[in-house]
Tab-separated table of C-alpha atoms in Angstrom:
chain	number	residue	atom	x	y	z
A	1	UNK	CA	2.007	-24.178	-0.305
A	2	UNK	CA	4.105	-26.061	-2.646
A	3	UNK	CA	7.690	-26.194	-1.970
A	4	UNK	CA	8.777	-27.956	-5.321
A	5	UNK	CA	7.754	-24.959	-7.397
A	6	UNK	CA	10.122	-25.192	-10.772
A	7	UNK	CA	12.167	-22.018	-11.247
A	8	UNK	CA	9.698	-21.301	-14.259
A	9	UNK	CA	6.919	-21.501	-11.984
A	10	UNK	CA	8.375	-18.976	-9.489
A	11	UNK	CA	8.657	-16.613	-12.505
A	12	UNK	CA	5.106	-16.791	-13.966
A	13	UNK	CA	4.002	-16.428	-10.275
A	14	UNK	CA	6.478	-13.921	-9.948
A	15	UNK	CA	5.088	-12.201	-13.143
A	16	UNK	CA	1.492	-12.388	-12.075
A	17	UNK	CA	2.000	-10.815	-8.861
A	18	UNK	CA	3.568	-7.502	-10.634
A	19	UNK	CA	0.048	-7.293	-12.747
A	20	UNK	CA	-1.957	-8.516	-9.573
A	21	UNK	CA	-0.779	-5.436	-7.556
A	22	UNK	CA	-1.310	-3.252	-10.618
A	23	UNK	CA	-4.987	-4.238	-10.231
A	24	UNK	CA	-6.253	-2.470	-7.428
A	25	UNK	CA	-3.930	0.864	-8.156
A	26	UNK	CA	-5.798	0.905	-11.674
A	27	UNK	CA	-9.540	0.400	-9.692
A	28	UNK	CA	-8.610	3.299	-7.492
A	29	UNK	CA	-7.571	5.908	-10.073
A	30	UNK	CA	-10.792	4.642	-11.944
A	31	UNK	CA	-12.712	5.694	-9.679
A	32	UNK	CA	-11.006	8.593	-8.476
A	33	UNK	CA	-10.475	9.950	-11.902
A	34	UNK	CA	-14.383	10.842	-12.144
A	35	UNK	CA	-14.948	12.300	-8.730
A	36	UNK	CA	-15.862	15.467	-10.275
A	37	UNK	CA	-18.001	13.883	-12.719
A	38	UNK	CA	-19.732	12.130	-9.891
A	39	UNK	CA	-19.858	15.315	-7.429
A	40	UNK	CA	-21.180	17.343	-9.939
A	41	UNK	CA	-24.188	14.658	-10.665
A	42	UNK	CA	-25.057	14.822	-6.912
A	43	UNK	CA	-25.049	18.042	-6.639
A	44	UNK	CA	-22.810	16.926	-3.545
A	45	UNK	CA	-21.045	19.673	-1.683
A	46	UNK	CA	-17.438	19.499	-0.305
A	47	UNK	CA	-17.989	18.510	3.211
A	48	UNK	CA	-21.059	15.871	1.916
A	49	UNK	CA	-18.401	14.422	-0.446
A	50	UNK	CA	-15.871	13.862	2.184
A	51	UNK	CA	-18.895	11.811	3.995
A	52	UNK	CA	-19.561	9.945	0.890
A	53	UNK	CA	-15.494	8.925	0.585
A	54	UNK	CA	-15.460	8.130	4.052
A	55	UNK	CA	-17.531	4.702	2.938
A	56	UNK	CA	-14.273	3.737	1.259
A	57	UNK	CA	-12.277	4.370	4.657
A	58	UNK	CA	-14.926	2.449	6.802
A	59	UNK	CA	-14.752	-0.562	4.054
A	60	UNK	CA	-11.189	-0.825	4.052
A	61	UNK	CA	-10.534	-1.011	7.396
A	62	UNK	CA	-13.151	-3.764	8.275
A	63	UNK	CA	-11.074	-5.617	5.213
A	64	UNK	CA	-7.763	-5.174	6.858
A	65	UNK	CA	-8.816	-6.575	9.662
A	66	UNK	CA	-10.964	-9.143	8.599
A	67	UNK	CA	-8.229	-10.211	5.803
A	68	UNK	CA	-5.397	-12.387	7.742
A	69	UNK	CA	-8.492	-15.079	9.020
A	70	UNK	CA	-9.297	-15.198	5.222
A	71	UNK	CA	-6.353	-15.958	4.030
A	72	UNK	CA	-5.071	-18.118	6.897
A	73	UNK	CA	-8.332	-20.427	5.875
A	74	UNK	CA	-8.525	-20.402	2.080
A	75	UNK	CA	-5.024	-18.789	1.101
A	76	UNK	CA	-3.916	-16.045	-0.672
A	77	UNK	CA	-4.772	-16.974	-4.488
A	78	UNK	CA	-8.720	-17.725	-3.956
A	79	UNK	CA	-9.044	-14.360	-1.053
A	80	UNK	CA	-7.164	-12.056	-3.820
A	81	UNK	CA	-9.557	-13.333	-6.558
A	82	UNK	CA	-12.574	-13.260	-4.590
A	83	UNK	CA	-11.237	-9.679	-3.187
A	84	UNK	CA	-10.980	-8.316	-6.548
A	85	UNK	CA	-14.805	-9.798	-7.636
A	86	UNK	CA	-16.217	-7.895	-4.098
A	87	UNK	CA	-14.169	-4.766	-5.125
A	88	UNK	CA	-15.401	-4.712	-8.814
A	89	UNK	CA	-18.649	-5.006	-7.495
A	90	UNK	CA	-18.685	-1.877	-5.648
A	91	UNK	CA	-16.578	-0.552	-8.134
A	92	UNK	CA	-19.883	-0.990	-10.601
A	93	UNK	CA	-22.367	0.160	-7.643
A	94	UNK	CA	-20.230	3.748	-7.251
A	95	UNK	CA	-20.671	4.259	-11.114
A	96	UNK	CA	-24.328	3.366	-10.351
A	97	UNK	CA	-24.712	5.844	-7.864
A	98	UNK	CA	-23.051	8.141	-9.425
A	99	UNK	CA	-24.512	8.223	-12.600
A	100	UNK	CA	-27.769	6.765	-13.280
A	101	UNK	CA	-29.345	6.589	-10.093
A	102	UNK	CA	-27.576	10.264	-8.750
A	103	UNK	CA	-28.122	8.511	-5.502
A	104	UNK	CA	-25.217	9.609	-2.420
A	105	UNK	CA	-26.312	6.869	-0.782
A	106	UNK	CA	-25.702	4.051	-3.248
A	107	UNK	CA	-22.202	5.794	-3.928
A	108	UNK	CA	-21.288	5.194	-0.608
A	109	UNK	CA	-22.446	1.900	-0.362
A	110	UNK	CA	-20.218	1.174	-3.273
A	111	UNK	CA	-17.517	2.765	-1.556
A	112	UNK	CA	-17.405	0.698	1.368
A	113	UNK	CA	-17.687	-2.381	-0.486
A	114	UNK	CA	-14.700	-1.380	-2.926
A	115	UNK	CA	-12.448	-0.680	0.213
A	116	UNK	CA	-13.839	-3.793	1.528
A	117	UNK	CA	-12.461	-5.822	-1.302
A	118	UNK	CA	-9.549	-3.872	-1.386
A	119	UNK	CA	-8.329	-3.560	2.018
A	120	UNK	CA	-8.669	-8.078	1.719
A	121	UNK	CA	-6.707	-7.955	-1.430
A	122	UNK	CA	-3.712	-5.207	-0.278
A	123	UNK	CA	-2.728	-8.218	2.669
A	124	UNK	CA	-3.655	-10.954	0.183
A	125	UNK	CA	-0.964	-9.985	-2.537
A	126	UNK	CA	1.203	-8.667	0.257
A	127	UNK	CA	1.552	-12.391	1.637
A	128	UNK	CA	1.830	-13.321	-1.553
A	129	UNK	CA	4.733	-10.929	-2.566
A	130	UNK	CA	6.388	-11.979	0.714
A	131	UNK	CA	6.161	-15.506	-0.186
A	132	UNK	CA	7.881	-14.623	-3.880
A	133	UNK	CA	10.818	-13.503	-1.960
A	134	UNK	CA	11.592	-16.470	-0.082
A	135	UNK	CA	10.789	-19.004	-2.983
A	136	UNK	CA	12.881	-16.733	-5.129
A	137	UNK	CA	15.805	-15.549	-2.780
A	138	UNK	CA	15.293	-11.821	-3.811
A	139	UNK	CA	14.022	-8.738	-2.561
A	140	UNK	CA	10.376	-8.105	-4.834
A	141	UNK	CA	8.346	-6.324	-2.659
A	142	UNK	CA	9.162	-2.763	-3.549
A	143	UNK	CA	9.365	-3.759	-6.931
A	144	UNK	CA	5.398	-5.234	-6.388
A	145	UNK	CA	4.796	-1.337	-5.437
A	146	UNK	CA	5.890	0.209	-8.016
A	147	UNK	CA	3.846	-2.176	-10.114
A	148	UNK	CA	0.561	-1.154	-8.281
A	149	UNK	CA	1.647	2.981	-8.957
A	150	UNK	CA	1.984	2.217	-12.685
A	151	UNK	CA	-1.739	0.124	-12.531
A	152	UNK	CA	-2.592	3.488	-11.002
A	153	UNK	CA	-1.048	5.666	-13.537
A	154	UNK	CA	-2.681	3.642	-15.988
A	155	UNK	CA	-6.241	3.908	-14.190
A	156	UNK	CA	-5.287	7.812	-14.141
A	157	UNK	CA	-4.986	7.905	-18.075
A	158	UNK	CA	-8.195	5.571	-18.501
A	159	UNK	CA	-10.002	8.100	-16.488
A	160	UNK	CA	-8.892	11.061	-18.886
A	161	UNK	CA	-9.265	9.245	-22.145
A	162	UNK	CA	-12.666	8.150	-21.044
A	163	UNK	CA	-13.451	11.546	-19.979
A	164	UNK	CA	-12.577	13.071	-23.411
A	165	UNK	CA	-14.700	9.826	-25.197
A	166	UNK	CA	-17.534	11.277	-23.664
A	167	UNK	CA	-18.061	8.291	-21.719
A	168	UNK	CA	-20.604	8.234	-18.848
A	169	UNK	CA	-19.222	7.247	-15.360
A	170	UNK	CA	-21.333	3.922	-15.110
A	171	UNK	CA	-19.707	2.900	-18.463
A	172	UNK	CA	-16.200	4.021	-17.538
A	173	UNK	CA	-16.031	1.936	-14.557
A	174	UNK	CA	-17.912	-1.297	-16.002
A	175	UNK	CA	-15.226	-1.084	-18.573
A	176	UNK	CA	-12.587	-0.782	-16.080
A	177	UNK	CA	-14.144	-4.053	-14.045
A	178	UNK	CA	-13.990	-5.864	-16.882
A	179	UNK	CA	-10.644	-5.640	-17.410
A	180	UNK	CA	-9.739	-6.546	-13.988
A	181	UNK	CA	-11.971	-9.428	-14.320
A	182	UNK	CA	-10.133	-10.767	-17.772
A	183	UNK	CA	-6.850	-9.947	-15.780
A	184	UNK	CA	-7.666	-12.015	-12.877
A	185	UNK	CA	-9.247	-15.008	-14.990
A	186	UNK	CA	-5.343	-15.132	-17.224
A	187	UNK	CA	-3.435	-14.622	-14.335
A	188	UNK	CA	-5.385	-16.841	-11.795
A	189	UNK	CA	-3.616	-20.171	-12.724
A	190	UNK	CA	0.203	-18.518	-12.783
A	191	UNK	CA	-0.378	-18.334	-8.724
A	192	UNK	CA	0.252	-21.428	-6.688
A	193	UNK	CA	-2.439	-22.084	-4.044
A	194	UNK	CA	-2.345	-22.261	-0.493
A	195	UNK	CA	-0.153	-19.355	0.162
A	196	UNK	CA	-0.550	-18.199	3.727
A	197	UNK	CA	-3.097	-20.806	4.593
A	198	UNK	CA	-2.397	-22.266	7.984
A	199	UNK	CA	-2.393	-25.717	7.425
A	200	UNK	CA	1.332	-26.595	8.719
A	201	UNK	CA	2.773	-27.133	5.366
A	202	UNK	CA	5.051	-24.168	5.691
A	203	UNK	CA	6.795	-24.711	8.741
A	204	UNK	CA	7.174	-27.813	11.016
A	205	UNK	CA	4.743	-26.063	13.679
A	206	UNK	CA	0.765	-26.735	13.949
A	207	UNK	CA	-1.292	-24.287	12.335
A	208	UNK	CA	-1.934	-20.759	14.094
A	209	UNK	CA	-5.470	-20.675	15.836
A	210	UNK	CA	-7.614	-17.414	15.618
A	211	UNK	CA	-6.465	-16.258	19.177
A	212	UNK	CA	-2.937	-16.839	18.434
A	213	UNK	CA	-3.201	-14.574	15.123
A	214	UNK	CA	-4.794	-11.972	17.252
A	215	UNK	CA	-1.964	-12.255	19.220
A	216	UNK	CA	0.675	-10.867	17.136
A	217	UNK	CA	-0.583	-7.796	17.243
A	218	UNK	CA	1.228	-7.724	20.966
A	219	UNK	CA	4.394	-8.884	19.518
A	220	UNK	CA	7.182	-6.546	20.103
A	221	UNK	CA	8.622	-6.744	16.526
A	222	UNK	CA	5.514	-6.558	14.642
A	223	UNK	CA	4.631	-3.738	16.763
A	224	UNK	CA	8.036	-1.685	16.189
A	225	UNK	CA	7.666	-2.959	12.605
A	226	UNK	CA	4.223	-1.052	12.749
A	227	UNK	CA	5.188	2.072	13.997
A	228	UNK	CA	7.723	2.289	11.234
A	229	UNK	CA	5.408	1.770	8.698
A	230	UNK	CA	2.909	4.170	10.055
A	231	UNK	CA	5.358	7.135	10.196
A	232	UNK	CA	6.399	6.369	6.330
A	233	UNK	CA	3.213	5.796	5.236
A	234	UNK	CA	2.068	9.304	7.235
A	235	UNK	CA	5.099	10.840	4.581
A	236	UNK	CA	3.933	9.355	1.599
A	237	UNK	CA	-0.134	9.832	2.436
A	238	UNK	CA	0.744	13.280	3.683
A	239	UNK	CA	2.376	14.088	0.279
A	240	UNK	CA	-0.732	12.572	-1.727
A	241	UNK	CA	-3.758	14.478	-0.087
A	242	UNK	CA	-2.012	17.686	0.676
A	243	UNK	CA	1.173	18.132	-1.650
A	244	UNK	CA	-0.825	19.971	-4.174
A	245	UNK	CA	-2.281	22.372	-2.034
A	246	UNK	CA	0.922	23.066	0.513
A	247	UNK	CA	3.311	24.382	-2.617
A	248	UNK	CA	0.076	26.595	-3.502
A	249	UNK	CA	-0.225	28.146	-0.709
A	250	UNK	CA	3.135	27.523	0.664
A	251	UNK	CA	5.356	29.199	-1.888
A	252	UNK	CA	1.793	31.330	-4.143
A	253	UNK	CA	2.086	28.881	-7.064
A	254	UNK	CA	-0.530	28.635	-9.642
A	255	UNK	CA	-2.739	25.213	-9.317
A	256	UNK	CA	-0.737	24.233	-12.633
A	257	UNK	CA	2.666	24.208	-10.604
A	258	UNK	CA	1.264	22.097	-7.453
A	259	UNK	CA	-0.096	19.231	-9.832
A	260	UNK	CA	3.474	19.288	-11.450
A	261	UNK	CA	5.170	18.924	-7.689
A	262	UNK	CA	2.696	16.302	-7.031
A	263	UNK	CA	4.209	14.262	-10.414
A	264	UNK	CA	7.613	14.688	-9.026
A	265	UNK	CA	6.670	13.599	-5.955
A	266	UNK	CA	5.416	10.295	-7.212
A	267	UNK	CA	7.554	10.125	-10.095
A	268	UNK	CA	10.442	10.166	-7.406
A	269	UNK	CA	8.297	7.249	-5.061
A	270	UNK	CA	8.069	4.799	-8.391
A	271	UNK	CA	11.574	5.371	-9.574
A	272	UNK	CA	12.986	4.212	-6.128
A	273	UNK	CA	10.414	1.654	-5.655
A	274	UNK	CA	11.656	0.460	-9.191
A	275	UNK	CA	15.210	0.187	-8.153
A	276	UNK	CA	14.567	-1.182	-4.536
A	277	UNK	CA	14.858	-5.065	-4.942
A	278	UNK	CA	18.171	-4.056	-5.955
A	279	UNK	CA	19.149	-1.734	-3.229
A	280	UNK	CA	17.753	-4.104	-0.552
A	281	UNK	CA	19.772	-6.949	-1.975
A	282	UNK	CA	23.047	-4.600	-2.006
A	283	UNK	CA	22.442	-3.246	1.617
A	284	UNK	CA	19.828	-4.952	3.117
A	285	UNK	CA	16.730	-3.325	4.582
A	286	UNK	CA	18.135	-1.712	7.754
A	287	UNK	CA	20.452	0.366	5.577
A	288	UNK	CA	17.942	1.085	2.841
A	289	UNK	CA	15.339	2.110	5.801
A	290	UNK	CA	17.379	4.355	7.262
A	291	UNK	CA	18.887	6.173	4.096
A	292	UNK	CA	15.373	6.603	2.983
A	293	UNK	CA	14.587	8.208	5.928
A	294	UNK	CA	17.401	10.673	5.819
A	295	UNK	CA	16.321	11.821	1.918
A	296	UNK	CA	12.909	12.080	3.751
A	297	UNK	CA	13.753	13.621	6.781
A	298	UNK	CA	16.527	16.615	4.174
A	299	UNK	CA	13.274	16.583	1.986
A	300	UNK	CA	10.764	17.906	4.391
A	301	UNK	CA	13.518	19.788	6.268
A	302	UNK	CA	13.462	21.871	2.692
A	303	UNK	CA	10.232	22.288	1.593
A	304	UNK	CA	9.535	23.465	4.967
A	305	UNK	CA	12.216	26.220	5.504
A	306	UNK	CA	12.606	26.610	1.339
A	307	UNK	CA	12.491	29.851	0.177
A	308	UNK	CA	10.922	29.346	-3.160
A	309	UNK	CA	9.200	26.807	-5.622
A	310	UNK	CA	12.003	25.995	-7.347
A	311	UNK	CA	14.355	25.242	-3.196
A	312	UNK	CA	10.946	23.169	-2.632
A	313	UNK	CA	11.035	20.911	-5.867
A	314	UNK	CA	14.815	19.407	-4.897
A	315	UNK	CA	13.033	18.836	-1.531
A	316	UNK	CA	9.712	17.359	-3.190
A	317	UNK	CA	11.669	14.789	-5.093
A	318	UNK	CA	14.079	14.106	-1.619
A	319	UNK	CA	10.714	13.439	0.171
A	320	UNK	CA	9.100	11.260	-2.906
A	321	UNK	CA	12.809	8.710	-2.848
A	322	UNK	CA	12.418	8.768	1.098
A	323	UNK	CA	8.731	7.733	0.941
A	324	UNK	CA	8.837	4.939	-1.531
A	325	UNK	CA	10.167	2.272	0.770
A	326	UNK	CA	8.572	2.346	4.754
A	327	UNK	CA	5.329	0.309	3.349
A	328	UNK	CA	6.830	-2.223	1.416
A	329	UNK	CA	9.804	-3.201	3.086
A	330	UNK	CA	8.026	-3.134	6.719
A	331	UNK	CA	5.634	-5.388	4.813
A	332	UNK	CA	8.493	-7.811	3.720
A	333	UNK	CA	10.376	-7.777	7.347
A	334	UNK	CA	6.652	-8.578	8.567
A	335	UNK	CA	6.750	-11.599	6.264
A	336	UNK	CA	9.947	-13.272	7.360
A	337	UNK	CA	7.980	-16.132	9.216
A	338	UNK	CA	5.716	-17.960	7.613
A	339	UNK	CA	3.820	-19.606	9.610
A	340	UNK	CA	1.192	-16.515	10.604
A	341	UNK	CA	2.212	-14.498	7.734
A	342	UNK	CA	-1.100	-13.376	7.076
A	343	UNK	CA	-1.636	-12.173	10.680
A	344	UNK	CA	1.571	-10.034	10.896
A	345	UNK	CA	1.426	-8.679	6.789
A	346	UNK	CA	-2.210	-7.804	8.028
A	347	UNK	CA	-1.015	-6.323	11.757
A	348	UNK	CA	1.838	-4.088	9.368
A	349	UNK	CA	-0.617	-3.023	6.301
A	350	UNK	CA	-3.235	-1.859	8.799
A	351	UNK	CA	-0.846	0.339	10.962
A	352	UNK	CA	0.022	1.890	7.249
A	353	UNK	CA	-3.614	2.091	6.084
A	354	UNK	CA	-4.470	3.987	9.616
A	355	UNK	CA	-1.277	6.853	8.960
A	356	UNK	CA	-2.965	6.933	5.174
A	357	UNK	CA	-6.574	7.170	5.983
A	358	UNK	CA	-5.812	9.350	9.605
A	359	UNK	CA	-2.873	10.983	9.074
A	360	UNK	CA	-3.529	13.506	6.146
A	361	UNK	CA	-6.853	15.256	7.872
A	362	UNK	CA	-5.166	15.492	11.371
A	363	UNK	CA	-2.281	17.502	9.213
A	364	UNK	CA	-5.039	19.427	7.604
A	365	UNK	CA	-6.749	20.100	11.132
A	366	UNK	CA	-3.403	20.821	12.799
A	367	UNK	CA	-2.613	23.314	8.710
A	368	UNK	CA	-5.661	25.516	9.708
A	369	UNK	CA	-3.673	27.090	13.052
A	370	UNK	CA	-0.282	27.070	12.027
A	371	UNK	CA	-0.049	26.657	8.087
A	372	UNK	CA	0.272	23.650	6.006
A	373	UNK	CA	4.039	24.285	5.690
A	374	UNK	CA	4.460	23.937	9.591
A	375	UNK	CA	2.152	21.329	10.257
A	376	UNK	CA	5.030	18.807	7.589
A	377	UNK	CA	6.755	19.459	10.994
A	378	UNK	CA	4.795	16.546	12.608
A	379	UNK	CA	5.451	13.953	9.493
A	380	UNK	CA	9.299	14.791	9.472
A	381	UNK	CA	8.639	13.543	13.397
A	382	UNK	CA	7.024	10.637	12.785
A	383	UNK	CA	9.787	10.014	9.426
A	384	UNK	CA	12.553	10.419	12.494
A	385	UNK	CA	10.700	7.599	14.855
A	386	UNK	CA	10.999	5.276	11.986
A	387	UNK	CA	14.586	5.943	11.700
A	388	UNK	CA	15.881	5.290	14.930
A	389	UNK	CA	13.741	1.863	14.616
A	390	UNK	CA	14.917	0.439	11.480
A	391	UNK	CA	16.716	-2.120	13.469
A	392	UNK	CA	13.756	-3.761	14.079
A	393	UNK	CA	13.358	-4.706	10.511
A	394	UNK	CA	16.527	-6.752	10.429
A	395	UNK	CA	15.550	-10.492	8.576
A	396	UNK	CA	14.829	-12.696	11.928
A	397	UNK	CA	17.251	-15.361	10.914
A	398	UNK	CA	20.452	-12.967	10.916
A	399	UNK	CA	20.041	-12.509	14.708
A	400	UNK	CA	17.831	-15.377	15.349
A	401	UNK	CA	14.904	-14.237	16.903
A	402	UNK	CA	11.892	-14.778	15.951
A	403	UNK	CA	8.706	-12.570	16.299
A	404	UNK	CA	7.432	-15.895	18.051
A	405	UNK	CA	10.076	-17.217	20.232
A	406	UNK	CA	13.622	-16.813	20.532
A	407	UNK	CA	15.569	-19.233	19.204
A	408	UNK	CA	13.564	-19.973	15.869
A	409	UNK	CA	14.799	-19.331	12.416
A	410	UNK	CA	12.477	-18.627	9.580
A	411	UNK	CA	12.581	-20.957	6.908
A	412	UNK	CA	13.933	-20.006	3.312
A	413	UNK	CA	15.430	-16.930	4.956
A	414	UNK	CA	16.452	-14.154	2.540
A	415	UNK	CA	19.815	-14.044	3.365
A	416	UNK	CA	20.722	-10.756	1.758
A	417	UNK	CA	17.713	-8.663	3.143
């Protein structure tokens, strides 16, 4: 990548990066905005839907781990465009399937092909958002986050209005692609090329080989770094699959009173996430990692042992501010070195996509034999592990180690992360 980038450059990349992650959060509330619409056209019942969805699981995780090669040959700017094109294309088969053709089949195809595209495009604008924060000597990445739960916000309200228009699923989500497609084609240009591709030209070292990308996946610090961002991420999918339903039955609350915990649950997440470049240049990440944690660990410790809704919501919005920062800030400690950026941003994101995609039904297996309420008892675990680990998301120059040998220093450290 370009090293002489003007400071007006870094900004309009800068810019583009905050729609770019806004992108996929707007696909996926497309889509999930007319599940019902699309189970009710199948005829599909609740176990054969949860077999359907599961093509989106299997699709993301063969992107995760196919992403870091990807990027490491073409760069992040042509693997996030090309990502979004193979996600809008299964985007447009799922409203197929689930409209027109009332075919299961074809809406699981789609499925896997969306989380294909998207499970590329989550490391692509990861490295990318990484590589932000060193050209511009600030802490983004959370920031980047919150961008992609306003795109989903805003794919949430597309969804409704559409719904209320009358609008059939196959022209809801065609609609939807298109605007991704205009997005990509204005904001294409902003982003310099080359990021993350392993040519040399980011560090004085050759060029990672395929073997040694694989290899950081047996690196000590990307491996604590993991587990750090799998017990977060377990907090904050844990909340979004189950929230709704654990006040419900939890504290006898209408359905009316579990959506509104859920919105103060992510209201909480995108407020912090907001205000996190901030934080993390104030106190750098260990700090921030390990605060968050602690609003976690009080929040859970009260919804779990509250004795009513109203106990529960101070908890719910402890538990949203502890949530909002595990992913993205293990993401940015994972980016430190750039020279395999791609390898370790993918090694993080897919520890994080397995507590997301995992987590939530093992908490709904372990729910049916001791309650919902009881089984939070295993995520306030994992939120603890992450704690005592923070360390290990300390910027590599400040101690100088390196995730690949000992005495090297990444270059255009962050100082103040």
């Amino acid at each position: 990548m370009n090293r002489s980038l003007s400071n007006r450059q870094i900004q309009l990349w800068r810019l583009a990066i905050y729609f770019i992650f806004a992108l996929p959060g707007f696909a996926i509330a497309s889509w999930v905005s007319r599940t019902p619409a699309i189970r009710d056209t199948l005829g599909a019942t609740t176990s054969q839907m949860g077999w359907i969805i599961f093509g989106l699981a299997v699709g993301s995780i063969i992107g995760l781990l196919c992403a870091s090669h990807l990027i490491a040959y073409k760069g992040g700017r042509f693997v996030m465009t090309a990502s979004l094109a193979v996600s809008s294309v299964g985007l447009v088969v799922v409203g197929l399937g689930g409209s027109w053709l009332a075919s299961g089949a074809w809406v699981f195809v789609g499925l896997a092909i969306f989380g294909f595209g998207n499970g590329i495009c989550d490391v692509a604008m990861n490295v990318e958002g990484t590589a932000v924060e060193r050209a511009a000597q600030k802490s983004l990445l959370t920031g980047f986050h919150a961008s992609f739960s306003l795109g989903t916000l805003i794919g949430a309200m597309g969804g409704s209005a559409a719904i209320k228009l009358g609008l059939s699923v196959t022209i809801h989500l065609v609609l939807a692609v298109a605007v991704i497609i205009l997005a990509m084609i204005l904001l294409y240009r902003l982003v310099p090329a080359g990021t993350g591709k392993e040519t040399g030209g980011d560090s004085n070292d050759p060029p990672m080989s395929a073997r040694e990308r694989m290899a950081v996946w047996k690196e000590r610090r990307t491996i604590l770094l993991g587990i750090i961002v799998l017990g977060m991420s377990f907090a904050e999918g844990s909340a979004s699959d189950w929230l709704p339903l654990i006040v419900v039955d939890g504290f006898h609350t209408t359905p009316a009173m579990g959506s509104l915990a859920f919105g103060l649950f992510v209201g909480a997440m995108t407020i912090s996430r907001a205000a996190g470049g901030i934080l993390l240049d104030r106190f750098g990440r260990v700090f921030v990692l390990r605060a968050s944690a602690l609003f976690a660990i009080v929040g859970l410790l009260i919804v779990i042992w509250g004795q009513n809704f109203v106990m529960a919501s101070v908890g719910i919005v402890l538990w949203g501010f502890g949530a909002a920062f595990g992913f993205p800030v293990g993401l940015s400690a994972a980016g430190d070195d750039p020279r395999g950026v791609a390898a370790r941003v993918g090694a993080v994101s897919t520890a994080g996509y397995l507590a997301f995609l995992v987590g939530p039904p093992f908490l709904g297996i372990i729910g049916e034999s001791i309650g919902l309420l009881r089984a939070l008892i295993f995520v306030l675990i994992a939120v603890t592990v992450a704690a005592l680990l923070s360390q290990a998301a300390k910027p590599i120059g400040q101690d100088g180690v390196s995730p690949r040998r000992k005495d090297a220093q990444a270059p255009n450290e962050i100082s103040n992360t």
